[in-house]
mmCIF file with all atom_site columns, C-alpha atoms and ligand atoms in Angstrom:
data_model
loop_
_atom_site.group_PDB
_atom_site.id
_atom_site.type_symbol
_atom_site.label_atom_id
_atom_site.label_alt_id
_atom_site.label_comp_id
_atom_site.label_asym_id
_atom_site.label_entity_id
_atom_site.label_seq_id
_atom_site.pdbx_PDB_ins_code
_atom_site.Cartn_x
_atom_site.Cartn_y
_atom_site.Cartn_z
_atom_site.occupancy
_atom_site.B_iso_or_equiv
_atom_site.pdbx_formal_charge
_atom_site.auth_seq_id
_atom_site.auth_comp_id
_atom_site.auth_asym_id
_atom_site.auth_atom_id
_atom_site.pdbx_PDB_model_num
ATOM   1   C CA  . MET A 1 1   ? -10.359 -42.201 20.609 1.00 0.00 ? 600  MET A CA  1
ATOM   2   C CA  . LYS A 1 2   ? -6.724  -40.633 21.389 1.00 0.00 ? 601  LYS A CA  1
ATOM   3   C CA  . HIS A 1 3   ? -4.361  -42.226 23.652 1.00 0.00 ? 602  HIS A CA  1
ATOM   4   C CA  . THR A 1 4   ? -3.180  -39.565 25.938 1.00 0.00 ? 603  THR A CA  1
ATOM   5   C CA  . ARG A 1 5   ? 0.382   -39.393 27.529 1.00 0.00 ? 604  ARG A CA  1
ATOM   6   C CA  . ALA A 1 6   ? 1.432   -36.892 30.302 1.00 0.00 ? 605  ALA A CA  1
ATOM   7   C CA  . LEU A 1 7   ? 4.804   -36.534 31.851 1.00 0.00 ? 606  LEU A CA  1
ATOM   8   C CA  . TYR A 1 8   ? 5.397   -35.932 35.139 1.00 0.00 ? 607  TYR A CA  1
ATOM   9   C CA  . PRO A 1 9   ? 8.694   -34.100 35.711 1.00 0.00 ? 608  PRO A CA  1
ATOM   10  C CA  . GLY A 1 10  ? 10.173  -33.452 38.694 1.00 0.00 ? 609  GLY A CA  1
ATOM   11  C CA  . SER A 1 11  ? 13.637  -33.597 40.959 1.00 0.00 ? 610  SER A CA  1
ATOM   12  C CA  . PHE A 1 12  ? 11.950  -36.409 43.235 1.00 0.00 ? 611  PHE A CA  1
ATOM   13  C CA  . ASP A 1 13  ? 15.136  -35.943 45.675 1.00 0.00 ? 612  ASP A CA  1
ATOM   14  C CA  . PRO A 1 14  ? 13.439  -38.185 47.111 1.00 0.00 ? 613  PRO A CA  1
ATOM   15  C CA  . ILE A 1 15  ? 9.719   -38.896 46.186 1.00 0.00 ? 614  ILE A CA  1
ATOM   16  C CA  . THR A 1 16  ? 7.048   -38.208 48.642 1.00 0.00 ? 615  THR A CA  1
ATOM   17  C CA  . ASN A 1 17  ? 3.607   -39.009 49.169 1.00 0.00 ? 616  ASN A CA  1
ATOM   18  C CA  . GLY A 1 18  ? 2.488   -35.698 48.415 1.00 0.00 ? 617  GLY A CA  1
ATOM   19  C CA  . HIS A 1 19  ? 3.678   -36.764 45.033 1.00 0.00 ? 618  HIS A CA  1
ATOM   20  C CA  . ILE A 1 20  ? 2.714   -40.035 44.627 1.00 0.00 ? 619  ILE A CA  1
ATOM   21  C CA  . TYR A 1 21  ? -0.784  -38.780 45.431 1.00 0.00 ? 620  TYR A CA  1
ATOM   22  C CA  . ILE A 1 22  ? -0.363  -36.481 42.269 1.00 0.00 ? 621  ILE A CA  1
ATOM   23  C CA  . ALA A 1 23  ? 0.904   -39.236 39.946 1.00 0.00 ? 622  ALA A CA  1
ATOM   24  C CA  . GLU A 1 24  ? -2.163  -41.162 41.032 1.00 0.00 ? 623  GLU A CA  1
ATOM   25  C CA  . ARG A 1 25  ? -4.445  -38.587 40.040 1.00 0.00 ? 624  ARG A CA  1
ATOM   26  C CA  . ALA A 1 26  ? -2.884  -38.172 36.839 1.00 0.00 ? 625  ALA A CA  1
ATOM   27  C CA  . ALA A 1 27  ? -2.248  -41.564 36.195 1.00 0.00 ? 626  ALA A CA  1
ATOM   28  C CA  . ALA A 1 28  ? -6.207  -41.625 36.595 1.00 0.00 ? 627  ALA A CA  1
ATOM   29  C CA  . VAL A 1 29  ? -6.820  -39.778 33.624 1.00 0.00 ? 628  VAL A CA  1
ATOM   30  C CA  . PHE A 1 30  ? -4.481  -40.354 31.060 1.00 0.00 ? 629  PHE A CA  1
ATOM   31  C CA  . ASP A 1 31  ? -3.693  -43.650 29.176 1.00 0.00 ? 630  ASP A CA  1
ATOM   32  C CA  . GLU A 1 32  ? -0.144  -43.475 30.316 1.00 0.00 ? 631  GLU A CA  1
ATOM   33  C CA  . LEU A 1 33  ? 2.228   -41.446 32.454 1.00 0.00 ? 632  LEU A CA  1
ATOM   34  C CA  . GLU A 1 34  ? 5.941   -40.837 32.648 1.00 0.00 ? 633  GLU A CA  1
ATOM   35  C CA  . VAL A 1 35  ? 7.267   -39.448 36.118 1.00 0.00 ? 634  VAL A CA  1
ATOM   36  C CA  . SER A 1 36  ? 10.731  -38.256 34.517 1.00 0.00 ? 635  SER A CA  1
ATOM   37  C CA  . VAL A 1 37  ? 13.422  -37.519 36.826 1.00 0.00 ? 636  VAL A CA  1
ATOM   38  C CA  . LEU A 1 38  ? 15.173  -34.286 35.971 1.00 0.00 ? 637  LEU A CA  1
ATOM   39  C CA  . ILE A 1 39  ? 19.648  -34.557 35.785 1.00 0.00 ? 638  ILE A CA  1
ATOM   40  C CA  . ASN A 1 40  ? 20.622  -31.369 37.103 1.00 0.00 ? 639  ASN A CA  1
ATOM   41  C CA  . PRO A 1 41  ? 24.871  -31.161 36.465 1.00 0.00 ? 640  PRO A CA  1
ATOM   42  C CA  . GLN A 1 42  ? 24.381  -27.796 38.448 1.00 0.00 ? 641  GLN A CA  1
ATOM   43  C CA  . LYS A 1 43  ? 22.014  -28.947 41.186 1.00 0.00 ? 642  LYS A CA  1
ATOM   44  C CA  . GLN A 1 44  ? 23.731  -31.338 44.326 1.00 0.00 ? 643  GLN A CA  1
ATOM   45  C CA  . SER A 1 45  ? 20.923  -33.447 44.864 1.00 0.00 ? 644  SER A CA  1
ATOM   46  C CA  . THR A 1 46  ? 21.392  -36.234 48.217 1.00 0.00 ? 645  THR A CA  1
ATOM   47  C CA  . PHE A 1 47  ? 20.176  -38.914 45.848 1.00 0.00 ? 646  PHE A CA  1
ATOM   48  C CA  . THR A 1 48  ? 22.027  -39.823 42.857 1.00 0.00 ? 647  THR A CA  1
ATOM   49  C CA  . THR A 1 49  ? 19.827  -40.165 39.863 1.00 0.00 ? 648  THR A CA  1
ATOM   50  C CA  . GLU A 1 50  ? 19.637  -43.774 39.804 1.00 0.00 ? 649  GLU A CA  1
ATOM   51  C CA  . GLU A 1 51  ? 18.369  -43.969 42.832 1.00 0.00 ? 650  GLU A CA  1
ATOM   52  C CA  . ARG A 1 52  ? 15.805  -41.107 42.745 1.00 0.00 ? 651  ARG A CA  1
ATOM   53  C CA  . CYS A 1 53  ? 14.154  -43.129 39.525 1.00 0.00 ? 652  CYS A CA  1
ATOM   54  C CA  . GLU A 1 54  ? 14.804  -46.823 41.814 1.00 0.00 ? 653  GLU A CA  1
ATOM   55  C CA  . MET A 1 55  ? 12.629  -45.330 44.649 1.00 0.00 ? 654  MET A CA  1
ATOM   56  C CA  . ALA A 1 56  ? 10.050  -43.550 42.154 1.00 0.00 ? 655  ALA A CA  1
ATOM   57  C CA  . LYS A 1 57  ? 9.954   -46.766 40.478 1.00 0.00 ? 656  LYS A CA  1
ATOM   58  C CA  . GLU A 1 58  ? 9.174   -48.853 43.702 1.00 0.00 ? 657  GLU A CA  1
ATOM   59  C CA  . ALA A 1 59  ? 6.814   -46.100 44.725 1.00 0.00 ? 658  ALA A CA  1
ATOM   60  C CA  . LEU A 1 60  ? 4.489   -45.734 42.057 1.00 0.00 ? 659  LEU A CA  1
ATOM   61  C CA  . ALA A 1 61  ? 4.909   -49.895 40.795 1.00 0.00 ? 660  ALA A CA  1
ATOM   62  C CA  . HIS A 1 62  ? 0.756   -50.430 42.028 1.00 0.00 ? 661  HIS A CA  1
ATOM   63  C CA  . LEU A 1 63  ? 0.271   -47.945 39.140 1.00 0.00 ? 662  LEU A CA  1
ATOM   64  C CA  . PRO A 1 64  ? 0.190   -50.269 35.622 1.00 0.00 ? 663  PRO A CA  1
ATOM   65  C CA  . ASN A 1 65  ? -0.236  -46.716 33.622 1.00 0.00 ? 664  ASN A CA  1
ATOM   66  C CA  . VAL A 1 66  ? 3.018   -45.030 35.414 1.00 0.00 ? 665  VAL A CA  1
ATOM   67  C CA  . THR A 1 67  ? 6.741   -45.482 33.746 1.00 0.00 ? 666  THR A CA  1
ATOM   68  C CA  . VAL A 1 68  ? 9.483   -43.683 35.627 1.00 0.00 ? 667  VAL A CA  1
ATOM   69  C CA  . ASN A 1 69  ? 12.841  -42.493 33.361 1.00 0.00 ? 668  ASN A CA  1
ATOM   70  C CA  . HIS A 1 70  ? 14.967  -39.262 33.695 1.00 0.00 ? 669  HIS A CA  1
ATOM   71  C CA  . PHE A 1 71  ? 15.852  -36.473 31.693 1.00 0.00 ? 670  PHE A CA  1
ATOM   72  C CA  . GLY A 1 72  ? 18.593  -34.184 30.807 1.00 0.00 ? 671  GLY A CA  1
ATOM   73  C CA  . GLY A 1 73  ? 18.497  -30.192 29.662 1.00 0.00 ? 672  GLY A CA  1
ATOM   74  C CA  . LEU A 1 74  ? 15.528  -28.445 28.719 1.00 0.00 ? 673  LEU A CA  1
ATOM   75  C CA  . LEU A 1 75  ? 12.159  -29.953 29.586 1.00 0.00 ? 674  LEU A CA  1
ATOM   76  C CA  . VAL A 1 76  ? 10.705  -29.162 26.478 1.00 0.00 ? 675  VAL A CA  1
ATOM   77  C CA  . ASP A 1 77  ? 13.537  -30.924 24.092 1.00 0.00 ? 676  ASP A CA  1
ATOM   78  C CA  . TYR A 1 78  ? 13.088  -33.395 26.020 1.00 0.00 ? 677  TYR A CA  1
ATOM   79  C CA  . MET A 1 79  ? 9.267   -33.838 25.284 1.00 0.00 ? 678  MET A CA  1
ATOM   80  C CA  . LYS A 1 80  ? 9.513   -33.013 21.983 1.00 0.00 ? 679  LYS A CA  1
ATOM   81  C CA  . GLN A 1 81  ? 11.768  -35.958 21.862 1.00 0.00 ? 680  GLN A CA  1
ATOM   82  C CA  . GLN A 1 82  ? 9.308   -38.670 23.287 1.00 0.00 ? 681  GLN A CA  1
ATOM   83  C CA  . LYS A 1 83  ? 6.434   -36.758 21.802 1.00 0.00 ? 682  LYS A CA  1
ATOM   84  C CA  . PHE A 1 84  ? 4.760   -35.407 25.320 1.00 0.00 ? 683  PHE A CA  1
ATOM   85  C CA  . ARG A 1 85  ? 2.731   -32.732 24.819 1.00 0.00 ? 684  ARG A CA  1
ATOM   86  C CA  . VAL A 1 86  ? 1.108   -32.570 28.736 1.00 0.00 ? 685  VAL A CA  1
ATOM   87  C CA  . ILE A 1 87  ? 2.987   -31.477 31.993 1.00 0.00 ? 686  ILE A CA  1
ATOM   88  C CA  . ILE A 1 88  ? 1.543   -32.720 35.095 1.00 0.00 ? 687  ILE A CA  1
ATOM   89  C CA  . ARG A 1 89  ? 2.789   -30.262 38.396 1.00 0.00 ? 688  ARG A CA  1
ATOM   90  C CA  . GLY A 1 90  ? 1.101   -30.297 41.759 1.00 0.00 ? 689  GLY A CA  1
ATOM   91  C CA  . LEU A 1 91  ? 0.075   -27.270 43.170 1.00 0.00 ? 690  LEU A CA  1
ATOM   92  C CA  . ARG A 1 92  ? 0.579   -27.365 47.094 1.00 0.00 ? 691  ARG A CA  1
ATOM   93  C CA  . ALA A 1 93  ? 0.299   -23.402 47.830 1.00 0.00 ? 692  ALA A CA  1
ATOM   94  C CA  . MET A 1 94  ? -0.205  -20.217 46.596 1.00 0.00 ? 693  MET A CA  1
ATOM   95  C CA  . SER A 1 95  ? 4.052   -20.241 47.334 1.00 0.00 ? 694  SER A CA  1
ATOM   96  C CA  . ASP A 1 96  ? 4.436   -22.774 44.376 1.00 0.00 ? 695  ASP A CA  1
ATOM   97  C CA  . PHE A 1 97  ? 1.915   -20.769 42.026 1.00 0.00 ? 696  PHE A CA  1
ATOM   98  C CA  . GLU A 1 98  ? 4.480   -17.916 41.183 1.00 0.00 ? 697  GLU A CA  1
ATOM   99  C CA  . TYR A 1 99  ? 7.145   -20.343 40.243 1.00 0.00 ? 698  TYR A CA  1
ATOM   100 C CA  . GLU A 1 100 ? 4.837   -22.724 38.809 1.00 0.00 ? 699  GLU A CA  1
ATOM   101 C CA  . PHE A 1 101 ? 3.389   -19.855 36.616 1.00 0.00 ? 700  PHE A CA  1
ATOM   102 C CA  . GLN A 1 102 ? 6.438   -18.885 35.159 1.00 0.00 ? 701  GLN A CA  1
ATOM   103 C CA  . THR A 1 103 ? 7.824   -21.716 34.393 1.00 0.00 ? 702  THR A CA  1
ATOM   104 C CA  . ALA A 1 104 ? 4.503   -22.803 32.658 1.00 0.00 ? 703  ALA A CA  1
ATOM   105 C CA  . LEU A 1 105 ? 4.952   -19.472 30.554 1.00 0.00 ? 704  LEU A CA  1
ATOM   106 C CA  . MET A 1 106 ? 8.535   -20.091 30.280 1.00 0.00 ? 705  MET A CA  1
ATOM   107 C CA  . ASN A 1 107 ? 7.932   -23.548 28.523 1.00 0.00 ? 706  ASN A CA  1
ATOM   108 C CA  . ARG A 1 108 ? 4.233   -22.675 26.374 1.00 0.00 ? 707  ARG A CA  1
ATOM   109 C CA  . GLN A 1 109 ? 7.108   -19.495 24.896 1.00 0.00 ? 708  GLN A CA  1
ATOM   110 C CA  . LEU A 1 110 ? 9.518   -22.060 24.595 1.00 0.00 ? 709  LEU A CA  1
ATOM   111 C CA  . SER A 1 111 ? 7.450   -24.303 23.353 1.00 0.00 ? 710  SER A CA  1
ATOM   112 C CA  . PRO A 1 112 ? 3.637   -23.678 22.297 1.00 0.00 ? 711  PRO A CA  1
ATOM   113 C CA  . ASP A 1 113 ? 2.495   -27.179 21.625 1.00 0.00 ? 712  ASP A CA  1
ATOM   114 C CA  . ILE A 1 114 ? 2.982   -28.093 25.074 1.00 0.00 ? 713  ILE A CA  1
ATOM   115 C CA  . GLU A 1 115 ? 0.271   -27.498 27.541 1.00 0.00 ? 714  GLU A CA  1
ATOM   116 C CA  . THR A 1 116 ? 0.916   -27.231 31.116 1.00 0.00 ? 715  THR A CA  1
ATOM   117 C CA  . PHE A 1 117 ? -1.884  -28.892 33.878 1.00 0.00 ? 716  PHE A CA  1
ATOM   118 C CA  . PHE A 1 118 ? -1.713  -28.835 37.484 1.00 0.00 ? 717  PHE A CA  1
ATOM   119 C CA  . ILE A 1 119 ? -2.977  -30.972 39.878 1.00 0.00 ? 718  ILE A CA  1
ATOM   120 C CA  . VAL A 1 120 ? -4.144  -29.188 43.411 1.00 0.00 ? 719  VAL A CA  1
ATOM   121 C CA  . THR A 1 121 ? -3.066  -31.484 46.063 1.00 0.00 ? 720  THR A CA  1
ATOM   122 C CA  . GLU A 1 122 ? -5.320  -32.420 49.287 1.00 0.00 ? 721  GLU A CA  1
ATOM   123 C CA  . ALA A 1 123 ? -4.343  -30.773 52.717 1.00 0.00 ? 722  ALA A CA  1
ATOM   124 C CA  . ARG A 1 124 ? -3.013  -33.641 54.420 1.00 0.00 ? 723  ARG A CA  1
ATOM   125 C CA  . TYR A 1 125 ? 0.083   -33.320 51.948 1.00 0.00 ? 724  TYR A CA  1
ATOM   126 C CA  . SER A 1 126 ? -0.116  -29.512 51.322 1.00 0.00 ? 725  SER A CA  1
ATOM   127 C CA  . TYR A 1 127 ? 3.249   -29.194 54.132 1.00 0.00 ? 726  TYR A CA  1
ATOM   128 C CA  . ILE A 1 128 ? 5.324   -32.416 52.664 1.00 0.00 ? 727  ILE A CA  1
ATOM   129 C CA  . SER A 1 129 ? 8.308   -31.652 49.960 1.00 0.00 ? 728  SER A CA  1
ATOM   130 C CA  . SER A 1 130 ? 11.425  -33.252 49.686 1.00 0.00 ? 729  SER A CA  1
ATOM   131 C CA  . ASN A 1 131 ? 13.575  -30.407 51.132 1.00 0.00 ? 730  ASN A CA  1
ATOM   132 C CA  . ALA A 1 132 ? 11.714  -31.245 54.542 1.00 0.00 ? 731  ALA A CA  1
ATOM   133 C CA  . VAL A 1 133 ? 12.071  -34.858 54.380 1.00 0.00 ? 732  VAL A CA  1
ATOM   134 C CA  . ARG A 1 134 ? 15.684  -34.346 54.184 1.00 0.00 ? 733  ARG A CA  1
ATOM   135 C CA  . ASP A 1 135 ? 16.201  -32.213 56.695 1.00 0.00 ? 734  ASP A CA  1
ATOM   136 C CA  . ILE A 1 136 ? 13.838  -34.268 59.163 1.00 0.00 ? 735  ILE A CA  1
ATOM   137 C CA  . TYR A 1 137 ? 15.872  -37.635 58.287 1.00 0.00 ? 736  TYR A CA  1
ATOM   138 C CA  . ARG A 1 138 ? 19.510  -35.695 58.480 1.00 0.00 ? 737  ARG A CA  1
ATOM   139 C CA  . PHE A 1 139 ? 18.575  -34.495 61.643 1.00 0.00 ? 738  PHE A CA  1
ATOM   140 C CA  . GLY A 1 140 ? 17.473  -37.735 63.702 1.00 0.00 ? 739  GLY A CA  1
ATOM   141 C CA  . ALA A 1 141 ? 13.294  -36.665 63.299 1.00 0.00 ? 740  ALA A CA  1
ATOM   142 C CA  . VAL A 1 142 ? 10.590  -39.218 61.557 1.00 0.00 ? 741  VAL A CA  1
ATOM   143 C CA  . VAL A 1 143 ? 7.352   -38.096 60.867 1.00 0.00 ? 742  VAL A CA  1
ATOM   144 C CA  . PRO A 1 144 ? 5.315   -41.037 59.467 1.00 0.00 ? 743  PRO A CA  1
ATOM   145 C CA  . GLY A 1 145 ? 2.848   -40.407 56.436 1.00 0.00 ? 744  GLY A CA  1
ATOM   146 C CA  . MET A 1 146 ? 5.139   -38.639 54.387 1.00 0.00 ? 745  MET A CA  1
ATOM   147 C CA  . VAL A 1 147 ? 7.302   -41.114 52.358 1.00 0.00 ? 746  VAL A CA  1
ATOM   148 C CA  . PRO A 1 148 ? 6.933   -44.391 51.058 1.00 0.00 ? 747  PRO A CA  1
ATOM   149 C CA  . PRO A 1 149 ? 8.542   -47.017 52.970 1.00 0.00 ? 748  PRO A CA  1
ATOM   150 C CA  . ILE A 1 150 ? 11.273  -47.522 50.272 1.00 0.00 ? 749  ILE A CA  1
ATOM   151 C CA  . VAL A 1 151 ? 12.040  -44.124 50.172 1.00 0.00 ? 750  VAL A CA  1
ATOM   152 C CA  . GLU A 1 152 ? 12.155  -44.197 54.361 1.00 0.00 ? 751  GLU A CA  1
ATOM   153 C CA  . ARG A 1 153 ? 14.212  -47.280 54.193 1.00 0.00 ? 752  ARG A CA  1
ATOM   154 C CA  . LYS A 1 154 ? 17.226  -44.503 51.706 1.00 0.00 ? 753  LYS A CA  1
ATOM   155 C CA  . LEU A 1 155 ? 16.899  -41.752 53.911 1.00 0.00 ? 754  LEU A CA  1
ATOM   156 C CA  . ARG A 1 156 ? 18.095  -44.043 56.907 1.00 0.00 ? 755  ARG A CA  1
ATOM   157 C CA  . GLU A 1 157 ? 20.820  -45.637 54.671 1.00 0.00 ? 756  GLU A CA  1
ATOM   158 C CA  . LYS A 1 158 ? 21.957  -42.370 53.425 1.00 0.00 ? 757  LYS A CA  1
ATOM   159 C CA  . PHE A 1 159 ? 21.922  -40.619 57.105 1.00 0.00 ? 758  PHE A CA  1
ATOM   160 C CA  . HIS A 1 160 ? 23.626  -43.681 58.673 1.00 0.00 ? 759  HIS A CA  1
ATOM   161 C CA  . ARG A 1 161 ? 20.850  -43.918 61.134 1.00 0.00 ? 760  ARG A CA  1
ATOM   162 C CA  . SER A 1 162 ? 19.671  -48.566 61.703 1.00 0.00 ? 761  SER A CA  1
ATOM   163 C CA  . GLU A 1 163 ? 16.677  -48.418 63.737 1.00 0.00 ? 762  GLU A CA  1
HETATM 164 O O1  . PNS B 2 .   ? 10.436  -31.004 41.412 1.00 0.00 ? 1036 PNS B O1  1
HETATM 165 P P1  . PNS B 2 .   ? 11.235  -29.283 41.469 1.00 0.00 ? 1036 PNS B P1  1
HETATM 166 O O2  . PNS B 2 .   ? 12.468  -28.935 41.629 1.00 0.00 ? 1036 PNS B O2  1
HETATM 167 O O3  . PNS B 2 .   ? 9.830   -28.735 41.903 1.00 0.00 ? 1036 PNS B O3  1
HETATM 168 O O4  . PNS B 2 .   ? 11.011  -29.736 39.122 1.00 0.00 ? 1036 PNS B O4  1
HETATM 169 C C1  . PNS B 2 .   ? 11.433  -28.642 38.747 1.00 0.00 ? 1036 PNS B C1  1
HETATM 170 C C2  . PNS B 2 .   ? 11.712  -28.976 36.832 1.00 0.00 ? 1036 PNS B C2  1
HETATM 171 C C3  . PNS B 2 .   ? 12.420  -30.229 36.977 1.00 0.00 ? 1036 PNS B C3  1
HETATM 172 C C4  . PNS B 2 .   ? 10.078  -29.525 36.340 1.00 0.00 ? 1036 PNS B C4  1
HETATM 173 C C5  . PNS B 2 .   ? 12.149  -28.382 36.463 1.00 0.00 ? 1036 PNS B C5  1
HETATM 174 O O5  . PNS B 2 .   ? 13.603  -27.416 37.094 1.00 0.00 ? 1036 PNS B O5  1
HETATM 175 C C6  . PNS B 2 .   ? 12.479  -28.310 34.697 1.00 0.00 ? 1036 PNS B C6  1
HETATM 176 O O6  . PNS B 2 .   ? 11.819  -28.354 34.326 1.00 0.00 ? 1036 PNS B O6  1
HETATM 177 N N1  . PNS B 2 .   ? 13.577  -28.372 34.544 1.00 0.00 ? 1036 PNS B N1  1
HETATM 178 C C7  . PNS B 2 .   ? 14.455  -28.503 33.326 1.00 0.00 ? 1036 PNS B C7  1
HETATM 179 C C8  . PNS B 2 .   ? 15.053  -27.607 33.072 1.00 0.00 ? 1036 PNS B C8  1
HETATM 180 C C9  . PNS B 2 .   ? 13.973  -26.397 31.546 1.00 0.00 ? 1036 PNS B C9  1
HETATM 181 O O7  . PNS B 2 .   ? 13.381  -27.320 31.261 1.00 0.00 ? 1036 PNS B O7  1
HETATM 182 N N2  . PNS B 2 .   ? 14.132  -25.007 32.415 1.00 0.00 ? 1036 PNS B N2  1
HETATM 183 C C10 . PNS B 2 .   ? 13.371  -24.029 31.683 1.00 0.00 ? 1036 PNS B C10 1
HETATM 184 C C11 . PNS B 2 .   ? 11.724  -23.807 32.341 1.00 0.00 ? 1036 PNS B C11 1
HETATM 185 S S1  . PNS B 2 .   ? 12.011  -22.368 32.975 1.00 0.00 ? 1036 PNS B S1  1
#
């Protein structure tokens, strides 16, 4: 029997309940899943790579076949280096599709051995994004059920809210 491994890359700035749900579904299908946090020197992130990894590790600790790592440079190069063939990406709405379609084709052009698998989320997660979550906490609002407790704590710390 084949041992199947997949990589779920992203910015995870921060990881949300929507990401966790995608990781849970991928982890139920593949033997091994690596959630890999992008180190992107071009893009200013709210949380450092270490913080993003730490939050993801804690939020995914209930999944024994999931590990958290980080990568820089081209995704396909990292995948070749680590011997991954499958990329997992979540789809929330049609608006995600254009970017994901283009990226999947680009990655396939760069490395034809690599396959992108999409997991369509559920309606209850379809409106959650890291961007929206950051704004909500930055401006002092709280919406339950969007992020795991570790992320909620870190967001409050980051934006200096004590309650
Ligand atoms: O969570 P995000 O920001 O939607 O994730 C995007 C990510 C990290 C998957 C994508 O930006 C990526 O793979 N970046 C690495 C650079 C790369 O390989 N680019 C070529 C693909 S067009």
